[in-house]
Amino acid sequence: MAKIIYHCYGGSHSSVTAAGIHLGILPRKRVANTAELLGVPYYDEYQPVTHGRLRFIGRDVLGNEVFVLGKRTAGPDTTIFLHNIAELFDCGEEIYPVDTTFPVNPLMVIGGFLSRGLNLVSLGRPIVIYGTKIAYPFLAEIAADVFKTVKKNPAPSRCTLSLPERRFLFYICPAHDRLSLLLAGLHLNPDIGDLELLNWITSLEFSGELGTLQYLGKADNYELYLVGAGREPEIMARTLRETRTLMKIPQLSLCIVYLQQPTSLLLKGIGKLRNFLSSKSGVLCWLEKLLLRGFVEKRRQEAYVIKTSLLEGILD
């Protein structure tokens, strides 16, 4: 059966409404009234920790599981992110992510911010409910299309990945962040010299945009991948762990590395400029190497800790 994931900014309004329509909790042929909307689990309910968490809403009549996900500013490419990860594990037909941000209107944004962001529920909730009613026909259309698709093309009951024959190590990479690449490179080749490492980093054409994947090689019996997490690396790392659980993949078969410390703003700016100009040489490359050099020794130590933790089975 499919695992359908409706996702929006906060996981509290458009995604919950679409999930409610899909499950038949909300009407499909007319706009739901206020009481019906408030009767859907998690509607206009929000806690910061829910971002990146898959929240189960129910099973549809076909047996498919329906979840909602809050992704903050990750955007519609969250669908690509989840799909690419699922494809890597031969679960592309089972994981069905659905973006519900398109129908979101200014009233939903303003009302949701007042109600959930500022906790002014009495002021914000009527506004977000009114906005939801305006968006309702579009959300109903999204839910109807999803239901029709999963009914016509039922998903297999489970993933077909051969475990534990294949093991994966994902390095979560924010957009235009070279420090994660530095760490991954040192994990892949711990004896590499500084200059060779820096040349390798600056030659990589990996932007870290959400949904991008790049295979680096194999180390410690793990396949190393760079995973682009865009502007929300912490949320995407959390989502990835949730997806791992959803797909019933053992933790030892999929380990995740995410550096929570922010990168240098100057280094990030240079990375953006290089990606924009598609520049591989010249002043920008030289400046990027100069800045990265100051991080190499610390990253060597971190790579050693990661490799040791991996061998001891305590990573992540």
PDB file of C-alpha atoms in Angstrom:
ATOM      1  CA  MET A   1       0.000   0.000   0.000  1.00  0.00           C
ATOM      2  CA  ALA A   2       1.080   3.574  -0.638  1.00  0.00           C
ATOM      3  CA  LYS A   3       2.232   5.991   2.027  1.00  0.00           C
ATOM      4  CA  ILE A   4       0.811   9.339   0.936  1.00  0.00           C
ATOM      5  CA  ILE A   5       2.496  12.436   2.358  1.00  0.00           C
ATOM      6  CA  TYR A   6       0.679  15.751   1.947  1.00  0.00           C
ATOM      7  CA  HIS A   7       3.147  18.543   2.720  1.00  0.00           C
ATOM      8  CA  CYS A   8       2.883  22.302   3.263  1.00  0.00           C
ATOM      9  CA  TYR A   9       4.700  25.024   5.218  1.00  0.00           C
ATOM     10  CA  GLY A  10       3.471  24.198   8.713  1.00  0.00           C
ATOM     11  CA  GLY A  11       1.643  20.913   8.260  1.00  0.00           C
ATOM     12  CA  SER A  12      -1.426  22.482   9.866  1.00  0.00           C
ATOM     13  CA  HIS A  13      -3.718  23.851   7.166  1.00  0.00           C
ATOM     14  CA  SER A  14      -3.565  23.022   3.448  1.00  0.00           C
ATOM     15  CA  SER A  15      -1.927  19.605   3.905  1.00  0.00           C
ATOM     16  CA  VAL A  16      -4.285  18.656   6.727  1.00  0.00           C
ATOM     17  CA  THR A  17      -7.303  19.791   4.710  1.00  0.00           C
ATOM     18  CA  ALA A  18      -6.233  17.810   1.637  1.00  0.00           C
ATOM     19  CA  ALA A  19      -5.592  14.751   3.808  1.00  0.00           C
ATOM     20  CA  GLY A  20      -9.015  15.139   5.407  1.00  0.00           C
ATOM     21  CA  ILE A  21     -10.680  15.288   1.991  1.00  0.00           C
ATOM     22  CA  HIS A  22      -8.693  12.274   0.804  1.00  0.00           C
ATOM     23  CA  LEU A  23      -9.794  10.221   3.808  1.00  0.00           C
ATOM     24  CA  GLY A  24     -13.434  11.279   3.604  1.00  0.00           C
ATOM     25  CA  ILE A  25     -13.283  13.125   6.920  1.00  0.00           C
ATOM     26  CA  LEU A  26     -14.160  16.253   4.956  1.00  0.00           C
ATOM     27  CA  PRO A  27     -16.709  16.461   2.125  1.00  0.00           C
ATOM     28  CA  ARG A  28     -15.475  16.070  -1.446  1.00  0.00           C
ATOM     29  CA  LYS A  29     -18.364  17.714  -3.294  1.00  0.00           C
ATOM     30  CA  ARG A  30     -18.842  20.878  -1.245  1.00  0.00           C
ATOM     31  CA  VAL A  31     -16.818  23.275   0.879  1.00  0.00           C
ATOM     32  CA  ALA A  32     -16.460  22.121   4.474  1.00  0.00           C
ATOM     33  CA  ASN A  33     -17.904  24.260   7.230  1.00  0.00           C
ATOM     34  CA  THR A  34     -15.929  25.572  10.191  1.00  0.00           C
ATOM     35  CA  ALA A  35     -16.842  22.746  12.553  1.00  0.00           C
ATOM     36  CA  GLU A  36     -15.853  20.136   9.968  1.00  0.00           C
ATOM     37  CA  LEU A  37     -12.464  21.756   9.373  1.00  0.00           C
ATOM     38  CA  LEU A  38     -11.729  21.963  13.088  1.00  0.00           C
ATOM     39  CA  GLY A  39     -12.689  18.308  13.402  1.00  0.00           C
ATOM     40  CA  VAL A  40      -9.785  17.164  11.236  1.00  0.00           C
ATOM     41  CA  PRO A  41      -6.772  16.004  13.284  1.00  0.00           C
ATOM     42  CA  TYR A  42      -4.046  18.681  13.558  1.00  0.00           C
ATOM     43  CA  TYR A  43      -5.967  21.422  11.741  1.00  0.00           C
ATOM     44  CA  ASP A  44      -4.600  24.787  12.957  1.00  0.00           C
ATOM     45  CA  GLU A  45      -2.524  22.961  15.550  1.00  0.00           C
ATOM     46  CA  TYR A  46       1.182  23.675  15.539  1.00  0.00           C
ATOM     47  CA  GLN A  47       4.332  23.101  17.558  1.00  0.00           C
ATOM     48  CA  PRO A  48       7.820  23.920  16.223  1.00  0.00           C
ATOM     49  CA  VAL A  49       8.951  20.329  16.717  1.00  0.00           C
ATOM     50  CA  THR A  50       6.380  19.141  14.167  1.00  0.00           C
ATOM     51  CA  HIS A  51       8.375  20.590  11.271  1.00  0.00           C
ATOM     52  CA  GLY A  52       9.982  17.643   9.533  1.00  0.00           C
ATOM     53  CA  ARG A  53       7.809  15.122  11.393  1.00  0.00           C
ATOM     54  CA  LEU A  54       5.426  12.803   9.572  1.00  0.00           C
ATOM     55  CA  ARG A  55       2.069  12.877  11.336  1.00  0.00           C
ATOM     56  CA  PHE A  56      -0.334  10.047  10.642  1.00  0.00           C
ATOM     57  CA  ILE A  57      -3.893  11.107   9.804  1.00  0.00           C
ATOM     58  CA  GLY A  58      -5.479   7.781   8.863  1.00  0.00           C
ATOM     59  CA  ARG A  59      -5.974   5.038   6.265  1.00  0.00           C
ATOM     60  CA  ASP A  60      -8.120   5.505   3.199  1.00  0.00           C
ATOM     61  CA  VAL A  61     -10.645   2.957   1.955  1.00  0.00           C
ATOM     62  CA  LEU A  62      -7.944   1.386  -0.225  1.00  0.00           C
ATOM     63  CA  GLY A  63      -5.702   0.763   2.767  1.00  0.00           C
ATOM     64  CA  ASN A  64      -3.181   3.505   1.955  1.00  0.00           C
ATOM     65  CA  GLU A  65      -1.653   5.394   4.879  1.00  0.00           C
ATOM     66  CA  VAL A  66      -2.034   9.182   4.820  1.00  0.00           C
ATOM     67  CA  PHE A  67       0.420  11.535   6.538  1.00  0.00           C
ATOM     68  CA  VAL A  68       1.001  15.280   6.726  1.00  0.00           C
ATOM     69  CA  LEU A  69       4.357  17.034   6.842  1.00  0.00           C
ATOM     70  CA  GLY A  70       5.394  20.570   7.743  1.00  0.00           C
ATOM     71  CA  LYS A  71       8.435  21.619   5.709  1.00  0.00           C
ATOM     72  CA  ARG A  72       8.817  25.358   6.475  1.00  0.00           C
ATOM     73  CA  THR A  73      10.413  27.124   3.483  1.00  0.00           C
ATOM     74  CA  ALA A  74      11.632  23.974   1.725  1.00  0.00           C
ATOM     75  CA  GLY A  75       9.091  24.558  -1.044  1.00  0.00           C
ATOM     76  CA  PRO A  76       7.562  22.231  -3.643  1.00  0.00           C
ATOM     77  CA  ASP A  77      10.906  20.521  -4.279  1.00  0.00           C
ATOM     78  CA  THR A  78      10.232  18.549  -1.101  1.00  0.00           C
ATOM     79  CA  THR A  79       8.339  16.208  -3.423  1.00  0.00           C
ATOM     80  CA  ILE A  80      11.503  15.714  -5.486  1.00  0.00           C
ATOM     81  CA  PHE A  81      13.549  15.213  -2.317  1.00  0.00           C
ATOM     82  CA  LEU A  82      11.265  12.477  -0.965  1.00  0.00           C
ATOM     83  CA  HIS A  83      10.810  10.853  -4.361  1.00  0.00           C
ATOM     84  CA  ASN A  84      14.546  10.665  -5.068  1.00  0.00           C
ATOM     85  CA  ILE A  85      15.253   9.143  -1.662  1.00  0.00           C
ATOM     86  CA  ALA A  86      12.465   6.602  -2.117  1.00  0.00           C
ATOM     87  CA  GLU A  87      13.725   5.707  -5.603  1.00  0.00           C
ATOM     88  CA  LEU A  88      17.188   5.058  -4.213  1.00  0.00           C
ATOM     89  CA  PHE A  89      15.669   2.430  -1.933  1.00  0.00           C
ATOM     90  CA  ASP A  90      13.377   0.976  -4.616  1.00  0.00           C
ATOM     91  CA  CYS A  91      10.359   2.462  -2.842  1.00  0.00           C
ATOM     92  CA  GLY A  92       9.418   5.000  -5.489  1.00  0.00           C
ATOM     93  CA  GLU A  93       5.954   3.526  -5.974  1.00  0.00           C
ATOM     94  CA  GLU A  94       5.245   3.220  -2.271  1.00  0.00           C
ATOM     95  CA  ILE A  95       6.148   6.745  -1.109  1.00  0.00           C
ATOM     96  CA  TYR A  96       3.778   9.304  -2.631  1.00  0.00           C
ATOM     97  CA  PRO A  97       4.599  12.922  -1.645  1.00  0.00           C
ATOM     98  CA  VAL A  98       2.061  15.606  -2.565  1.00  0.00           C
ATOM     99  CA  ASP A  99       2.664  19.363  -2.383  1.00  0.00           C
ATOM    100  CA  THR A 100      -0.367  21.360  -1.211  1.00  0.00           C
ATOM    101  CA  THR A 101       1.146  24.852  -1.102  1.00  0.00           C
ATOM    102  CA  PHE A 102      -0.105  25.954  -4.526  1.00  0.00           C
ATOM    103  CA  PRO A 103      -3.694  26.733  -3.381  1.00  0.00           C
ATOM    104  CA  VAL A 104      -2.503  28.602  -0.268  1.00  0.00           C
ATOM    105  CA  ASN A 105      -3.726  32.216  -0.360  1.00  0.00           C
ATOM    106  CA  PRO A 106      -2.727  35.351   1.612  1.00  0.00           C
ATOM    107  CA  LEU A 107      -5.581  34.877   4.077  1.00  0.00           C
ATOM    108  CA  MET A 108      -4.245  31.440   5.004  1.00  0.00           C
ATOM    109  CA  VAL A 109      -0.731  32.841   5.386  1.00  0.00           C
ATOM    110  CA  ILE A 110      -1.805  35.804   7.528  1.00  0.00           C
ATOM    111  CA  GLY A 111      -4.311  33.841   9.576  1.00  0.00           C
ATOM    112  CA  GLY A 112      -1.919  30.955  10.094  1.00  0.00           C
ATOM    113  CA  PHE A 113       0.841  33.310  11.224  1.00  0.00           C
ATOM    114  CA  LEU A 114      -1.439  35.066  13.697  1.00  0.00           C
ATOM    115  CA  SER A 115      -2.928  31.854  15.039  1.00  0.00           C
ATOM    116  CA  ARG A 116       0.128  29.605  15.122  1.00  0.00           C
ATOM    117  CA  GLY A 117       3.071  31.982  14.893  1.00  0.00           C
ATOM    118  CA  LEU A 118       1.886  34.609  17.380  1.00  0.00           C
ATOM    119  CA  ASN A 119      -0.578  32.387  19.267  1.00  0.00           C
ATOM    120  CA  LEU A 120      -3.388  34.881  18.579  1.00  0.00           C
ATOM    121  CA  VAL A 121      -5.844  32.075  17.950  1.00  0.00           C
ATOM    122  CA  SER A 122      -9.036  34.088  18.396  1.00  0.00           C
ATOM    123  CA  LEU A 123      -7.821  36.586  15.802  1.00  0.00           C
ATOM    124  CA  GLY A 124      -6.000  34.346  13.347  1.00  0.00           C
ATOM    125  CA  ARG A 125      -8.175  31.230  13.267  1.00  0.00           C
ATOM    126  CA  PRO A 126     -11.268  32.835  11.651  1.00  0.00           C
ATOM    127  CA  ILE A 127      -9.011  34.328   8.974  1.00  0.00           C
ATOM    128  CA  VAL A 128      -7.207  31.077   8.177  1.00  0.00           C
ATOM    129  CA  ILE A 129     -10.504  29.170   8.129  1.00  0.00           C
ATOM    130  CA  TYR A 130     -11.986  31.675   5.684  1.00  0.00           C
ATOM    131  CA  GLY A 131      -8.875  31.363   3.524  1.00  0.00           C
ATOM    132  CA  THR A 132      -9.091  27.570   3.668  1.00  0.00           C
ATOM    133  CA  LYS A 133     -12.671  27.684   2.436  1.00  0.00           C
ATOM    134  CA  ILE A 134     -11.554  29.773  -0.552  1.00  0.00           C
ATOM    135  CA  ALA A 135      -8.768  27.279  -1.320  1.00  0.00           C
ATOM    136  CA  TYR A 136     -10.984  24.273  -0.626  1.00  0.00           C
ATOM    137  CA  PRO A 137     -12.027  23.445  -4.239  1.00  0.00           C
ATOM    138  CA  PHE A 138      -8.370  23.371  -5.300  1.00  0.00           C
ATOM    139  CA  LEU A 139      -7.385  21.177  -2.355  1.00  0.00           C
ATOM    140  CA  ALA A 140     -10.314  18.876  -3.122  1.00  0.00           C
ATOM    141  CA  GLU A 141      -9.065  18.573  -6.696  1.00  0.00           C
ATOM    142  CA  ILE A 142      -5.558  17.676  -5.499  1.00  0.00           C
ATOM    143  CA  ALA A 143      -6.920  15.022  -3.134  1.00  0.00           C
ATOM    144  CA  ALA A 144      -9.209  13.601  -5.832  1.00  0.00           C
ATOM    145  CA  ASP A 145      -6.322  13.302  -8.298  1.00  0.00           C
ATOM    146  CA  VAL A 146      -4.163  11.532  -5.715  1.00  0.00           C
ATOM    147  CA  PHE A 147      -6.949   9.124  -4.775  1.00  0.00           C
ATOM    148  CA  LYS A 148      -7.628   8.360  -8.428  1.00  0.00           C
ATOM    149  CA  THR A 149      -3.936   7.701  -9.073  1.00  0.00           C
ATOM    150  CA  VAL A 150      -3.384   5.332  -6.145  1.00  0.00           C
ATOM    151  CA  LYS A 151      -6.598   3.501  -6.974  1.00  0.00           C
ATOM    152  CA  LYS A 152      -5.549   3.004 -10.589  1.00  0.00           C
ATOM    153  CA  ASN A 153      -1.928   2.160  -9.744  1.00  0.00           C
ATOM    154  CA  PRO A 154      -1.785   0.450  -6.338  1.00  0.00           C
ATOM    155  CA  ALA A 155       1.641   0.494  -4.722  1.00  0.00           C
ATOM    156  CA  PRO A 156       3.520  -2.653  -3.676  1.00  0.00           C
ATOM    157  CA  SER A 157       3.131  -3.668  -0.060  1.00  0.00           C
ATOM    158  CA  ARG A 158       6.774  -3.107   0.851  1.00  0.00           C
ATOM    159  CA  CYS A 159      10.102  -1.880  -0.455  1.00  0.00           C
ATOM    160  CA  THR A 160      12.322  -4.313  -2.324  1.00  0.00           C
ATOM    161  CA  LEU A 161      15.720  -3.068  -1.136  1.00  0.00           C
ATOM    162  CA  SER A 162      18.088  -5.920  -0.351  1.00  0.00           C
ATOM    163  CA  LEU A 163      19.252  -5.366   3.211  1.00  0.00           C
ATOM    164  CA  PRO A 164      21.814  -5.551   4.701  1.00  0.00           C
ATOM    165  CA  GLU A 165      23.700  -6.072   1.412  1.00  0.00           C
ATOM    166  CA  ARG A 166      23.573  -2.333   0.689  1.00  0.00           C
ATOM    167  CA  ARG A 167      24.293   0.356   3.235  1.00  0.00           C
ATOM    168  CA  PHE A 168      24.059   4.092   2.730  1.00  0.00           C
ATOM    169  CA  LEU A 169      25.584   7.118   4.408  1.00  0.00           C
ATOM    170  CA  PHE A 170      23.951  10.439   3.604  1.00  0.00           C
ATOM    171  CA  TYR A 171      25.712  13.749   4.139  1.00  0.00           C
ATOM    172  CA  ILE A 172      23.060  16.451   4.447  1.00  0.00           C
ATOM    173  CA  CYS A 173      24.214  19.496   2.469  1.00  0.00           C
ATOM    174  CA  PRO A 174      22.579  22.923   2.745  1.00  0.00           C
ATOM    175  CA  ALA A 175      22.448  24.957  -0.441  1.00  0.00           C
ATOM    176  CA  HIS A 176      25.849  26.379  -1.430  1.00  0.00           C
ATOM    177  CA  ASP A 177      27.545  24.964   1.675  1.00  0.00           C
ATOM    178  CA  ARG A 178      31.017  23.561   1.003  1.00  0.00           C
ATOM    179  CA  LEU A 179      31.786  22.463   4.572  1.00  0.00           C
ATOM    180  CA  SER A 180      29.577  19.385   4.312  1.00  0.00           C
ATOM    181  CA  LEU A 181      31.393  18.480   1.105  1.00  0.00           C
ATOM    182  CA  LEU A 182      34.695  18.928   2.907  1.00  0.00           C
ATOM    183  CA  LEU A 183      33.646  16.497   5.628  1.00  0.00           C
ATOM    184  CA  ALA A 184      32.308  13.940   3.153  1.00  0.00           C
ATOM    185  CA  GLY A 185      35.514  14.122   1.121  1.00  0.00           C
ATOM    186  CA  LEU A 186      37.631  13.451   4.202  1.00  0.00           C
ATOM    187  CA  HIS A 187      35.427  10.511   5.111  1.00  0.00           C
ATOM    188  CA  LEU A 188      35.833   9.080   1.630  1.00  0.00           C
ATOM    189  CA  ASN A 189      39.605   9.602   1.579  1.00  0.00           C
ATOM    190  CA  PRO A 190      41.004  10.378   5.054  1.00  0.00           C
ATOM    191  CA  ASP A 191      44.631  10.397   3.858  1.00  0.00           C
ATOM    192  CA  ILE A 192      44.118  12.947   1.115  1.00  0.00           C
ATOM    193  CA  GLY A 193      46.384  15.996   1.194  1.00  0.00           C
ATOM    194  CA  ASP A 194      44.980  19.450   1.864  1.00  0.00           C
ATOM    195  CA  LEU A 195      45.657  20.819  -1.614  1.00  0.00           C
ATOM    196  CA  GLU A 196      44.237  17.773  -3.374  1.00  0.00           C
ATOM    197  CA  LEU A 197      41.174  17.904  -1.126  1.00  0.00           C
ATOM    198  CA  LEU A 198      40.558  21.587  -1.830  1.00  0.00           C
ATOM    199  CA  ASN A 199      40.971  21.048  -5.563  1.00  0.00           C
ATOM    200  CA  TRP A 200      38.445  18.218  -5.377  1.00  0.00           C
ATOM    201  CA  ILE A 201      35.949  20.362  -3.454  1.00  0.00           C
ATOM    202  CA  THR A 202      36.133  23.278  -5.865  1.00  0.00           C
ATOM    203  CA  SER A 203      35.763  20.947  -8.854  1.00  0.00           C
ATOM    204  CA  LEU A 204      32.486  19.452  -7.594  1.00  0.00           C
ATOM    205  CA  GLU A 205      29.380  20.691  -9.371  1.00  0.00           C
ATOM    206  CA  PHE A 206      27.019  20.149  -6.467  1.00  0.00           C
ATOM    207  CA  SER A 207      24.850  23.059  -5.378  1.00  0.00           C
ATOM    208  CA  GLY A 208      23.062  21.449  -2.436  1.00  0.00           C
ATOM    209  CA  GLU A 209      19.694  22.470  -3.849  1.00  0.00           C
ATOM    210  CA  LEU A 210      16.814  20.497  -2.400  1.00  0.00           C
ATOM    211  CA  GLY A 211      16.339  17.095  -4.010  1.00  0.00           C
ATOM    212  CA  THR A 212      19.801  16.780  -5.552  1.00  0.00           C
ATOM    213  CA  LEU A 213      21.799  13.609  -4.933  1.00  0.00           C
ATOM    214  CA  GLN A 214      25.400  12.827  -5.791  1.00  0.00           C
ATOM    215  CA  TYR A 215      27.162   9.529  -5.283  1.00  0.00           C
ATOM    216  CA  LEU A 216      30.744   9.939  -4.049  1.00  0.00           C
ATOM    217  CA  GLY A 217      32.004   6.402  -3.644  1.00  0.00           C
ATOM    218  CA  LYS A 218      32.248   3.645  -1.069  1.00  0.00           C
ATOM    219  CA  ALA A 219      33.912   3.755   2.347  1.00  0.00           C
ATOM    220  CA  ASP A 220      33.593   1.511   5.406  1.00  0.00           C
ATOM    221  CA  ASN A 221      31.144  -0.685   3.435  1.00  0.00           C
ATOM    222  CA  TYR A 222      28.813   2.282   3.008  1.00  0.00           C
ATOM    223  CA  GLU A 223      27.783   4.051  -0.175  1.00  0.00           C
ATOM    224  CA  LEU A 224      28.404   7.754   0.423  1.00  0.00           C
ATOM    225  CA  TYR A 225      25.956  10.291  -0.977  1.00  0.00           C
ATOM    226  CA  LEU A 226      25.670  14.045  -0.860  1.00  0.00           C
ATOM    227  CA  VAL A 227      22.024  14.954  -0.260  1.00  0.00           C
ATOM    228  CA  GLY A 228      20.939  18.479  -1.166  1.00  0.00           C
ATOM    229  CA  ALA A 229      18.717  19.946   1.563  1.00  0.00           C
ATOM    230  CA  GLY A 230      18.278  23.475   0.220  1.00  0.00           C
ATOM    231  CA  ARG A 231      17.378  26.174   2.739  1.00  0.00           C
ATOM    232  CA  GLU A 232      16.059  23.799   5.413  1.00  0.00           C
ATOM    233  CA  PRO A 233      18.810  21.264   6.182  1.00  0.00           C
ATOM    234  CA  GLU A 234      17.666  20.601   9.749  1.00  0.00           C
ATOM    235  CA  ILE A 235      14.069  20.024   8.652  1.00  0.00           C
ATOM    236  CA  MET A 236      15.153  17.793   5.775  1.00  0.00           C
ATOM    237  CA  ALA A 237      17.481  15.773   8.021  1.00  0.00           C
ATOM    238  CA  ARG A 238      14.560  15.211  10.384  1.00  0.00           C
ATOM    239  CA  THR A 239      12.283  14.335   7.463  1.00  0.00           C
ATOM    240  CA  LEU A 240      14.850  11.871   6.170  1.00  0.00           C
ATOM    241  CA  ARG A 241      14.993  10.093   9.523  1.00  0.00           C
ATOM    242  CA  GLU A 242      11.199   9.973   9.604  1.00  0.00           C
ATOM    243  CA  THR A 243      11.138   8.545   6.076  1.00  0.00           C
ATOM    244  CA  ARG A 244      13.698   5.929   7.065  1.00  0.00           C
ATOM    245  CA  THR A 245      11.362   4.781   9.828  1.00  0.00           C
ATOM    246  CA  LEU A 246       8.384   4.899   7.480  1.00  0.00           C
ATOM    247  CA  MET A 247      10.168   2.647   4.979  1.00  0.00           C
ATOM    248  CA  LYS A 248      11.279   0.345   7.827  1.00  0.00           C
ATOM    249  CA  ILE A 249      14.934   0.699   6.904  1.00  0.00           C
ATOM    250  CA  PRO A 250      17.278  -0.294   9.752  1.00  0.00           C
ATOM    251  CA  GLN A 251      19.341   2.570  11.116  1.00  0.00           C
ATOM    252  CA  LEU A 252      22.563   0.708  10.331  1.00  0.00           C
ATOM    253  CA  SER A 253      21.513   0.491   6.687  1.00  0.00           C
ATOM    254  CA  LEU A 254      20.941   4.237   6.379  1.00  0.00           C
ATOM    255  CA  CYS A 255      23.049   6.607   8.465  1.00  0.00           C
ATOM    256  CA  ILE A 256      22.653  10.369   8.267  1.00  0.00           C
ATOM    257  CA  VAL A 257      25.252  13.051   8.953  1.00  0.00           C
ATOM    258  CA  TYR A 258      24.160  16.635   9.436  1.00  0.00           C
ATOM    259  CA  LEU A 259      26.425  19.415  10.715  1.00  0.00           C
ATOM    260  CA  GLN A 260      24.265  21.730  12.785  1.00  0.00           C
ATOM    261  CA  GLN A 261      26.777  24.548  12.929  1.00  0.00           C
ATOM    262  CA  PRO A 262      26.261  27.359  10.388  1.00  0.00           C
ATOM    263  CA  THR A 263      28.692  27.829   7.547  1.00  0.00           C
ATOM    264  CA  SER A 264      30.717  30.967   6.914  1.00  0.00           C
ATOM    265  CA  LEU A 265      28.489  33.589   5.282  1.00  0.00           C
ATOM    266  CA  LEU A 266      31.367  34.688   3.072  1.00  0.00           C
ATOM    267  CA  LEU A 267      32.046  31.103   2.032  1.00  0.00           C
ATOM    268  CA  LYS A 268      28.372  30.552   1.303  1.00  0.00           C
ATOM    269  CA  GLY A 269      28.219  33.761  -0.707  1.00  0.00           C
ATOM    270  CA  ILE A 270      31.177  32.686  -2.817  1.00  0.00           C
ATOM    271  CA  GLY A 271      29.520  29.317  -3.384  1.00  0.00           C
ATOM    272  CA  LYS A 272      26.343  31.009  -4.600  1.00  0.00           C
ATOM    273  CA  LEU A 273      28.302  33.265  -6.908  1.00  0.00           C
ATOM    274  CA  ARG A 274      30.324  30.376  -8.323  1.00  0.00           C
ATOM    275  CA  ASN A 275      27.191  28.348  -8.988  1.00  0.00           C
ATOM    276  CA  PHE A 276      25.527  31.340 -10.614  1.00  0.00           C
ATOM    277  CA  LEU A 277      28.515  32.032 -12.850  1.00  0.00           C
ATOM    278  CA  SER A 278      29.372  28.327 -13.343  1.00  0.00           C
ATOM    279  CA  SER A 279      32.915  29.319 -12.438  1.00  0.00           C
ATOM    280  CA  LYS A 280      35.548  26.635 -11.850  1.00  0.00           C
ATOM    281  CA  SER A 281      38.679  28.768 -11.816  1.00  0.00           C
ATOM    282  CA  GLY A 282      40.034  32.212 -11.212  1.00  0.00           C
ATOM    283  CA  VAL A 283      39.713  34.493  -8.235  1.00  0.00           C
ATOM    284  CA  LEU A 284      36.578  32.868  -6.805  1.00  0.00           C
ATOM    285  CA  CYS A 285      38.165  29.404  -6.747  1.00  0.00           C
ATOM    286  CA  TRP A 286      41.297  30.777  -5.128  1.00  0.00           C
ATOM    287  CA  LEU A 287      39.315  32.653  -2.491  1.00  0.00           C
ATOM    288  CA  GLU A 288      37.121  29.633  -1.762  1.00  0.00           C
ATOM    289  CA  LYS A 289      40.172  27.415  -1.258  1.00  0.00           C
ATOM    290  CA  LEU A 290      41.739  30.027   0.994  1.00  0.00           C
ATOM    291  CA  LEU A 291      38.671  30.126   3.232  1.00  0.00           C
ATOM    292  CA  LEU A 292      38.170  26.350   3.228  1.00  0.00           C
ATOM    293  CA  ARG A 293      41.770  25.728   4.268  1.00  0.00           C
ATOM    294  CA  GLY A 294      41.000  27.049   7.743  1.00  0.00           C
ATOM    295  CA  PHE A 295      38.346  24.365   8.255  1.00  0.00           C
ATOM    296  CA  VAL A 296      40.302  21.317   7.061  1.00  0.00           C
ATOM    297  CA  GLU A 297      41.927  20.233  10.328  1.00  0.00           C
ATOM    298  CA  LYS A 298      38.702  20.410  12.322  1.00  0.00           C
ATOM    299  CA  ARG A 299      36.873  18.479   9.619  1.00  0.00           C
ATOM    300  CA  ARG A 300      39.573  15.786   9.691  1.00  0.00           C
ATOM    301  CA  GLN A 301      38.866  15.276  13.372  1.00  0.00           C
ATOM    302  CA  GLU A 302      35.121  15.174  12.775  1.00  0.00           C
ATOM    303  CA  ALA A 303      35.531  12.683   9.921  1.00  0.00           C
ATOM    304  CA  TYR A 304      37.539  10.421  12.223  1.00  0.00           C
ATOM    305  CA  VAL A 305      34.787  10.571  14.865  1.00  0.00           C
ATOM    306  CA  ILE A 306      32.139   9.771  12.251  1.00  0.00           C
ATOM    307  CA  LYS A 307      34.093   6.801  10.889  1.00  0.00           C
ATOM    308  CA  THR A 308      34.661   5.464  14.406  1.00  0.00           C
ATOM    309  CA  SER A 309      31.002   5.907  15.343  1.00  0.00           C
ATOM    310  CA  LEU A 310      29.976   4.179  12.133  1.00  0.00           C
ATOM    311  CA  LEU A 311      32.167   1.156  12.837  1.00  0.00           C
ATOM    312  CA  GLU A 312      30.838   0.964  16.397  1.00  0.00           C
ATOM    313  CA  GLY A 313      27.248   1.209  15.186  1.00  0.00           C
ATOM    314  CA  ILE A 314      26.441   4.328  17.203  1.00  0.00           C
ATOM    315  CA  LEU A 315      26.249   6.959  14.455  1.00  0.00           C
ATOM    316  CA  ASP A 316      23.000   8.894  14.114  1.00  0.00           C
TER     317      ASP A 316
END
